[in-house]
Short mmCIF file of C-alpha atoms in Angstrom, two decimals:
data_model
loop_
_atom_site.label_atom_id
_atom_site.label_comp_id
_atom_site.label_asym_id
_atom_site.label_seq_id
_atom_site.Cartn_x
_atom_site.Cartn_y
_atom_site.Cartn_z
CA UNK A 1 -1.93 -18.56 -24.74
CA UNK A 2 -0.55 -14.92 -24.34
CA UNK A 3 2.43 -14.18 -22.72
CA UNK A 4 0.88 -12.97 -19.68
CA UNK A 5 -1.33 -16.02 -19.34
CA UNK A 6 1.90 -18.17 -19.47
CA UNK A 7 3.78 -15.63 -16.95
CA UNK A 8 0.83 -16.39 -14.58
CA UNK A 9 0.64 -19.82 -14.73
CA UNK A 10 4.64 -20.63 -13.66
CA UNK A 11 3.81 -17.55 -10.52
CA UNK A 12 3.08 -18.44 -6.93
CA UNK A 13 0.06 -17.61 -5.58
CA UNK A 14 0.13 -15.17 -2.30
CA UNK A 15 -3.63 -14.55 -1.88
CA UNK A 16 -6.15 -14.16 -3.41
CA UNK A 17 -9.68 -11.51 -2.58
CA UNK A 18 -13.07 -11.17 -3.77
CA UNK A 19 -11.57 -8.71 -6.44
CA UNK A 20 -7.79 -10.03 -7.21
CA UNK A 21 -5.22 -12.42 -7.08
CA UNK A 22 -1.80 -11.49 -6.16
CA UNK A 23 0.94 -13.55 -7.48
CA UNK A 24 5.06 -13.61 -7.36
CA UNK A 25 6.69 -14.20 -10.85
CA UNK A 26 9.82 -13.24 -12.29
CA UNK A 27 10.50 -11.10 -15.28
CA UNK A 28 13.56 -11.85 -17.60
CA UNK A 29 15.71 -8.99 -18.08
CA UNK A 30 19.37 -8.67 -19.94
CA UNK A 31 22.08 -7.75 -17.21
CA UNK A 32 23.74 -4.37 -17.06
CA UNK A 33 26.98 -4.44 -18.68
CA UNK A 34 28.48 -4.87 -14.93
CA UNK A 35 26.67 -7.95 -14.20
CA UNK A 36 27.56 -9.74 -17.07
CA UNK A 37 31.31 -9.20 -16.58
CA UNK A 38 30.18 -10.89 -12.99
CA UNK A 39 28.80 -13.77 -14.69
CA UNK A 40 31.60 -14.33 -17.29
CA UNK A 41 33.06 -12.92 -20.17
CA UNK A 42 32.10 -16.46 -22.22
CA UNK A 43 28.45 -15.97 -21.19
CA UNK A 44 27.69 -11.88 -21.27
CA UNK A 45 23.87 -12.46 -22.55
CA UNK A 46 22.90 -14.49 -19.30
CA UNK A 47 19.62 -13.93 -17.84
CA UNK A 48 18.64 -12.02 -14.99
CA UNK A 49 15.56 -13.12 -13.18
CA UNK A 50 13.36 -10.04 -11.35
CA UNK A 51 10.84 -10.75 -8.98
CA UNK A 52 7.67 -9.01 -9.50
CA UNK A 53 4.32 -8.60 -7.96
CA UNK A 54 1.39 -9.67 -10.10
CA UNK A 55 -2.47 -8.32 -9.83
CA UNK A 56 -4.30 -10.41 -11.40
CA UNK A 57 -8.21 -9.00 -11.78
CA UNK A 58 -9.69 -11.84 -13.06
CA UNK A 59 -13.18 -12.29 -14.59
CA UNK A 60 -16.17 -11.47 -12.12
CA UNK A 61 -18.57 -14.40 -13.73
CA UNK A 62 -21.64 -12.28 -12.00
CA UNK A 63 -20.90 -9.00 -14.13
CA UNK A 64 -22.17 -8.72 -17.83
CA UNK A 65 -18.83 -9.86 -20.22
CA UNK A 66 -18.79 -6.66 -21.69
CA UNK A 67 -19.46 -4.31 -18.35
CA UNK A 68 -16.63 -6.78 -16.69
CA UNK A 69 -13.89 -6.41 -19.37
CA UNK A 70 -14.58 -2.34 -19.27
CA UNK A 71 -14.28 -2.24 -15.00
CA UNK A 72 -11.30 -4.31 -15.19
CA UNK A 73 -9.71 -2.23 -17.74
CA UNK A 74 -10.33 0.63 -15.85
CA UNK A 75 -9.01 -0.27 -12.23
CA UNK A 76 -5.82 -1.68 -14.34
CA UNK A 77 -5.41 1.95 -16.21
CA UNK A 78 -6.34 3.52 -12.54
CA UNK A 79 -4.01 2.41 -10.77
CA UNK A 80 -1.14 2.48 -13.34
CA UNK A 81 -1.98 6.47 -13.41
CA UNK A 82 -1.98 6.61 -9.85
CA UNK A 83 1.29 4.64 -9.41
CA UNK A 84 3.04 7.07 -12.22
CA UNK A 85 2.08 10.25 -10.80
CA UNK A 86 3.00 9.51 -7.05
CA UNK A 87 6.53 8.47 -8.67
CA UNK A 88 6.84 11.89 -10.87
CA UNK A 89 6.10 13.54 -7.64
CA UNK A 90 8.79 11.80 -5.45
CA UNK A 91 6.27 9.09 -3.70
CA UNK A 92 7.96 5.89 -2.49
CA UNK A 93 5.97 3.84 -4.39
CA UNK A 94 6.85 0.29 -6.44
CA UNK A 95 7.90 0.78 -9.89
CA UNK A 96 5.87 -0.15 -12.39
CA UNK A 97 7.24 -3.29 -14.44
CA UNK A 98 4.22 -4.55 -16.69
CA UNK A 99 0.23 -3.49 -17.73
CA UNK A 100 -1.96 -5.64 -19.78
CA UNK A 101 -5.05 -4.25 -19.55
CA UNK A 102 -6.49 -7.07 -21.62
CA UNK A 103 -5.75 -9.60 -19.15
CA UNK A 104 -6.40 -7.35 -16.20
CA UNK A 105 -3.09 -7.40 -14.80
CA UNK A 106 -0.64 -4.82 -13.58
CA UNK A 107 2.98 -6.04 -12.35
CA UNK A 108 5.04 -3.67 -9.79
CA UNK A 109 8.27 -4.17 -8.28
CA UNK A 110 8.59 -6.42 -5.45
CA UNK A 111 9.09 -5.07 -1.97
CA UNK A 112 11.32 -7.04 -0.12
CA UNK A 113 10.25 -5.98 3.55
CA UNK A 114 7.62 -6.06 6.43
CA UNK A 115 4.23 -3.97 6.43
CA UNK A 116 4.23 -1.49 9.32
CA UNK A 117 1.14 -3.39 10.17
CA UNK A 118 3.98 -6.16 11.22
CA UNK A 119 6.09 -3.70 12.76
CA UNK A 120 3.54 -2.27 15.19
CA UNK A 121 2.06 -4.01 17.79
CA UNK A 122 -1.74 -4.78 18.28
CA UNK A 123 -3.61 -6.48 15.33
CA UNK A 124 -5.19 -9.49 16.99
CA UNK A 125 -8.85 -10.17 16.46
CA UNK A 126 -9.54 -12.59 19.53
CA UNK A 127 -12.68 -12.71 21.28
CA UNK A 128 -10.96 -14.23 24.79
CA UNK A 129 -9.98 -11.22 26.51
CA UNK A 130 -6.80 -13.22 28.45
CA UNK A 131 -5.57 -14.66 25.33
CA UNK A 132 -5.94 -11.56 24.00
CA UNK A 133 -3.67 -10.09 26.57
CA UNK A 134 -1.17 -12.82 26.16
CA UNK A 135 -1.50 -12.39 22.58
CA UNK A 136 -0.42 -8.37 23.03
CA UNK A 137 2.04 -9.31 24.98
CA UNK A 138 3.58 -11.47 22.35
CA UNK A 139 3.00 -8.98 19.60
CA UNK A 140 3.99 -6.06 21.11
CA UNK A 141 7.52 -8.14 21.64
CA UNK A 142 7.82 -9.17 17.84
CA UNK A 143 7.02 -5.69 16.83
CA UNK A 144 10.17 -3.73 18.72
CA UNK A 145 12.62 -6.88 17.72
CA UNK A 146 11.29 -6.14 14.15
CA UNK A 147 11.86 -2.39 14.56
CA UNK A 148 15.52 -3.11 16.26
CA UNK A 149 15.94 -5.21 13.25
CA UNK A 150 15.66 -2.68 10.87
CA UNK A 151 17.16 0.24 12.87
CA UNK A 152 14.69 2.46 12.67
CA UNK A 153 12.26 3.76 15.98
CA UNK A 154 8.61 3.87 15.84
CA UNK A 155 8.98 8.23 15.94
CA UNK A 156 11.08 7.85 12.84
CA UNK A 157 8.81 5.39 11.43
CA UNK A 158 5.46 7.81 12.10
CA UNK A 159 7.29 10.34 10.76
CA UNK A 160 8.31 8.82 7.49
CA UNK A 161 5.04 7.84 6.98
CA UNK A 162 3.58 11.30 7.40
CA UNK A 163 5.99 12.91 4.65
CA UNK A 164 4.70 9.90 2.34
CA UNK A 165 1.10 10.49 2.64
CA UNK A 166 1.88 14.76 2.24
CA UNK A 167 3.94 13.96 -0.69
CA UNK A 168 1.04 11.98 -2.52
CA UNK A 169 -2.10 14.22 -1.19
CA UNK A 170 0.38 17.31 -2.88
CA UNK A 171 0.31 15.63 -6.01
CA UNK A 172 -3.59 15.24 -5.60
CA UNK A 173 -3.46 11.30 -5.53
CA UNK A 174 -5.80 9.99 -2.61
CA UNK A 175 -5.09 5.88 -2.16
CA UNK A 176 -8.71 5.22 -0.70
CA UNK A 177 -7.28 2.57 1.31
CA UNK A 178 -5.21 3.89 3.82
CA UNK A 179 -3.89 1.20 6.51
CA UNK A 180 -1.07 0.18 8.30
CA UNK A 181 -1.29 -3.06 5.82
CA UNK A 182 -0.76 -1.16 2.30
CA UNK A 183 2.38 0.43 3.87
CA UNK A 184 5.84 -1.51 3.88
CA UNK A 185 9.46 -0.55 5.43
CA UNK A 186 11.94 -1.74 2.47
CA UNK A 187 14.67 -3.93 3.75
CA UNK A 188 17.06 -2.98 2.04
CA UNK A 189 17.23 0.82 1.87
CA UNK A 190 14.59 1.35 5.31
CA UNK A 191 12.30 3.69 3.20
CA UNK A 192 8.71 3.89 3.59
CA UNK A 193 6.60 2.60 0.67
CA UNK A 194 3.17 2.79 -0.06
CA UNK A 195 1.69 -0.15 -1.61
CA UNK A 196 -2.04 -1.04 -2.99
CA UNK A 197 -3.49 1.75 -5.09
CA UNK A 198 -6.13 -0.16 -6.36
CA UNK A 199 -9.06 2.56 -4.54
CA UNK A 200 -7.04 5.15 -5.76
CA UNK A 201 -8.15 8.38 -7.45
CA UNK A 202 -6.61 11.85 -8.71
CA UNK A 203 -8.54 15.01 -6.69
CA UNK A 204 -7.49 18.32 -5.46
CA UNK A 205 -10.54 18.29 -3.00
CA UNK A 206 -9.47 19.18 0.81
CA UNK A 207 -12.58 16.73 1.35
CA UNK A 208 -11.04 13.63 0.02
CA UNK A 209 -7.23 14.42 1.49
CA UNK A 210 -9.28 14.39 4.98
CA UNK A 211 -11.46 11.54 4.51
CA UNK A 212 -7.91 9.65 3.81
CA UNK A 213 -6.48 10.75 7.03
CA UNK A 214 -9.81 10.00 8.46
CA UNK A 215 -9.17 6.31 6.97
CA UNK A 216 -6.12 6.02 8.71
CA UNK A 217 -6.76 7.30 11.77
CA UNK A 218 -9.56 4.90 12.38
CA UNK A 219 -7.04 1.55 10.53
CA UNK A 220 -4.52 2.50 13.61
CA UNK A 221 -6.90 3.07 16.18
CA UNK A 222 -8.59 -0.38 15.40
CA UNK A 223 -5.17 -2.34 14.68
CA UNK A 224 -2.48 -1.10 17.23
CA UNK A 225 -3.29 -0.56 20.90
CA UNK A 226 -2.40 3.15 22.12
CA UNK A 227 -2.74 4.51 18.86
CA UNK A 228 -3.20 8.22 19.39
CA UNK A 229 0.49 8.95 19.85
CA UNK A 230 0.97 7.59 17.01
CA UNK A 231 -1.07 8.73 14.51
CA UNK A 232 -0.41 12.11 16.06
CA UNK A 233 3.17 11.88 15.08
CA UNK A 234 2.45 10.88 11.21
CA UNK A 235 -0.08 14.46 11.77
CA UNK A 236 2.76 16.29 12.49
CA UNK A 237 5.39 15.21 10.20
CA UNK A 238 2.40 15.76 7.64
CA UNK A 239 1.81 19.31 8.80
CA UNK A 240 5.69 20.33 8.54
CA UNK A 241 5.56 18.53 4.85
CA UNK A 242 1.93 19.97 3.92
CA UNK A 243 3.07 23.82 5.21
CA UNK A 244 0.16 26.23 5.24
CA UNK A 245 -1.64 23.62 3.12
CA UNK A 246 -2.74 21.87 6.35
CA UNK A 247 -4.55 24.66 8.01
CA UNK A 248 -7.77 23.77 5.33
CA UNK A 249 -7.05 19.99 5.87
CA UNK A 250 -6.85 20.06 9.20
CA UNK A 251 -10.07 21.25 9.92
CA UNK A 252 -11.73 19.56 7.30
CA UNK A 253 -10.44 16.68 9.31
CA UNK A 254 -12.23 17.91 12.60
CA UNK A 255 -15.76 18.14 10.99
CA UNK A 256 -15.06 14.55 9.01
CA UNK A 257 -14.13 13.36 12.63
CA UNK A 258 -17.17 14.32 14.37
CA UNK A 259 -19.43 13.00 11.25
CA UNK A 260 -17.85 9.99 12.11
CA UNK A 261 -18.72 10.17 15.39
CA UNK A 262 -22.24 10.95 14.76
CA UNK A 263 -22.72 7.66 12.85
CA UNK A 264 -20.80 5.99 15.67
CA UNK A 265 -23.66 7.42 18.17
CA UNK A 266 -26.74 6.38 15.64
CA UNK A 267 -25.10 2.99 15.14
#
């Protein structure tokens, strides 16, 4: 059994998709020389135990072997590449910690936090219209004690998550998945961290910056109630971050909007 294998069989499961598993292990690492004056000069070699977040992509059993092994190999290497450039760039982004391409898993740091999917309110799927306003109610409640929490306001939270998205699309990484759910307010530090770059893809095409916007736009208009002020305030800390960059996105935006809307109208 590799190491990896063995590494995934002492992890917790968190959930699990139709394409991955996501686990929490720990890594072993040696302390700094600082923590191992902490733990005792008789014992400077003691452990330190990292948690880590594992993807695990494991074997599709409907794909040909060979066709399997390559995908999986290739959304492993992907997303490693995508991960590594938005950190050369500045992106607040988990660090990388393992890749085993073999075994189709890639471990990242572990983001002690809440997704701003949490931190908003809205996000209930409930066919009962008064339990859905009860449930709003509640929501919306949980959502500013979370934000209080953390000491940050919902303008400075829009805004932090513009500058993150501007700082990726300038180093021509699109995530493909852009929701309220693959973005995560550290505890720790309050930054803004972009998570899940397993649709992601390198382009310098105002097309595909758009069509991630577009993605967005549509996550918050579908999760949080009132979502127009919002997403208009992650546009315009984008715009200040993007500079004359935008003007081209921005109206490729417009005509990606009203495709959008022409589907809507054909159904």
């Amino acid at each position: 059994m590799s190491p990896t294998q063995q590494l995934l069989q002492s992890a917790d499961l968190i959930s699990q998709g139709a394409e991955a598993a996501i686990y929490k292990a720990y890594l072993r690492q040696l302390p700094t020389s600082g923590q191992a004056k902490n733990v005792g000069s008789d014992s400077p070699c003691h452990e330190v135990l990292e948690p880590v977040l594992l993807k695990y992509r494991f074997h599709k059993r409907y794909r040909h072997p060979s066709l399997d092994t390559s995908l999986t190999r290739q959304r492993i290497a992907g997303e490693s590449r995508a991960l590594m450039r938005c950190m050369k760039s500045g992106v607040n982004v988990p660090g990388i910690r393992m890749v085993d391409v073999n075994e189709g898993v890639l471990g990242i740091e572990w983001i002690e936090g809440k997704s701003v999917r949490q931190l908003l309110p809205g996000g209930a799927e409930l066919e009962d219209i008064d339990e859905l306003e009860e449930m709003d109610e509640v929501e919306d409640t949980d959502a500013t004690d979370a934000l209080v929490e953390y000491g940050v306001s919902r303008d400075a939270l829009m805004d932090m998550i513009g500058v993150e998205i501007a700082k990726m699309h300038s180093s021509d990484v699109i995530h493909g998945d852009l929701t309220t759910s693959n973005m995560m307010l550290k505890e720790k530090t309050r930054d803004l961290i972009l998570i899940d770059f397993g649709l992601a893809y390198y382009s310098t095409l105002v097309e595909d910056k758009a069509v991630d916007l577009y993605v967005l736009e549509r996550a918050f208009a579908s999760t949080h109630p009132d979502s127009e002020p919002l997403f208009s305030g992650v546009l315009a800390a984008y715009e200040k971050r993007m500079g004359k960059n935008w003007v081209p996105i921005k109206r490729r935006l417009d005509d990606v909007r009203l495709r959008g809307r022409k589907r809507s109208m054909v159904g």
